[in-house]
Phi, psi and omega in degrees: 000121188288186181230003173273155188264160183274081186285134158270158160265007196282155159252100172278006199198138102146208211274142183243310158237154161240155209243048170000288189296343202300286192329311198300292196284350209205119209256127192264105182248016149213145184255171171190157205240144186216157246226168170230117151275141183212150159272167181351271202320316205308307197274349141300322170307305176265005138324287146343317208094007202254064163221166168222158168199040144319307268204327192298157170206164188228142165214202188272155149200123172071015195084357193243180191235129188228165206261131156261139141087349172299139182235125205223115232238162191284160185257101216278330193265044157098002214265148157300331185269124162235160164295152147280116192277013191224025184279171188262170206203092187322136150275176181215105174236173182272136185322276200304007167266313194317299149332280173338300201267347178261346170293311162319320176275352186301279191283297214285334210070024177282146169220161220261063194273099180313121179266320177215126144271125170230187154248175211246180195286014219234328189083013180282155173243129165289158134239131150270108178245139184259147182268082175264161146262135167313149173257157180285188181250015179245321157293332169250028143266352170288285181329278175338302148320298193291345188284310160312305147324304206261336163340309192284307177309333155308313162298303176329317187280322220273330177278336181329324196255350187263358176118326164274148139227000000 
């Protein structure tokens, strides 16, 4: 019996990528978690752990709502089939939710900004996508100013019994 333990690296649950800056660049007023379509290699691939979706947007193609511009890199493990890792990738939402956010990006100018991809416990992969506006650069230095606050307000409290202040 060897002595290293058989750890898996896969993720069968929880988060795979996040889209950090979306809050930052986007002041975001409704979220809504949508189905991915993927193939075999993909959902091996984000099983890895291995996507970005900086750069991603979800729009209209056809009456329907599909993920653009996401990068999900090919799967190293040996399979034949391979993908475009920057294809576009249906989402599966209810006609009247679907409706709803493409009516938004329609009239509002709004736009359909990928927030997270995980898999939920069931082990289906997810995207959560935010309905944002863009922010001006005077609202994100205001995030900045408030992200900084509480940073500080943090130390404060957390040094409050040792003397510094």
């Amino acid at each position: 019996m060897s002595g290293k333990s058989s750890k898996s690296t896969t993720i069968s649950h929880g988060m795979v990528a996040q889209n950090r800056k979306a809050r930052f660049n986007y002041a975001i007023k409704e979220t809504v978690e949508a189905g991915l379509v993927l193939k075999g290699p993909e959902v091996k691939s984000l099983r890895l752990g291995r996507a970005t979706i900086g750069e991603a947007f979800a729009g209209e193609r056809n009456g329907e709502l599909w993920l653009f511009n996401s990068y999900i890199p090919e799967y190293q493990g040996g399979v034949l089939s391979r993908f475009d890792s920057r294809a576009p990738r249906k989402l599966l939402m209810h006609r009247k939710q679907a409706q709803k956010f493409m009516g938004a990006i329609a009239k509002q100018g709004a736009t359909l900004v990928p927030l997270d991809i995980h898999f939920n416990d069931r082990g289906l992969a997810k995207v959560t996508l935010g309905l944002g506006v863009g922010k001006k650069s005077v609202d994100k230095r205001q995030t900045v100013a408030d992200r900084d606050w509480q940073r500080d307000k943090a130390r404060l409290i957390r040094n409050k019994g040792k003397g510094d202040y």
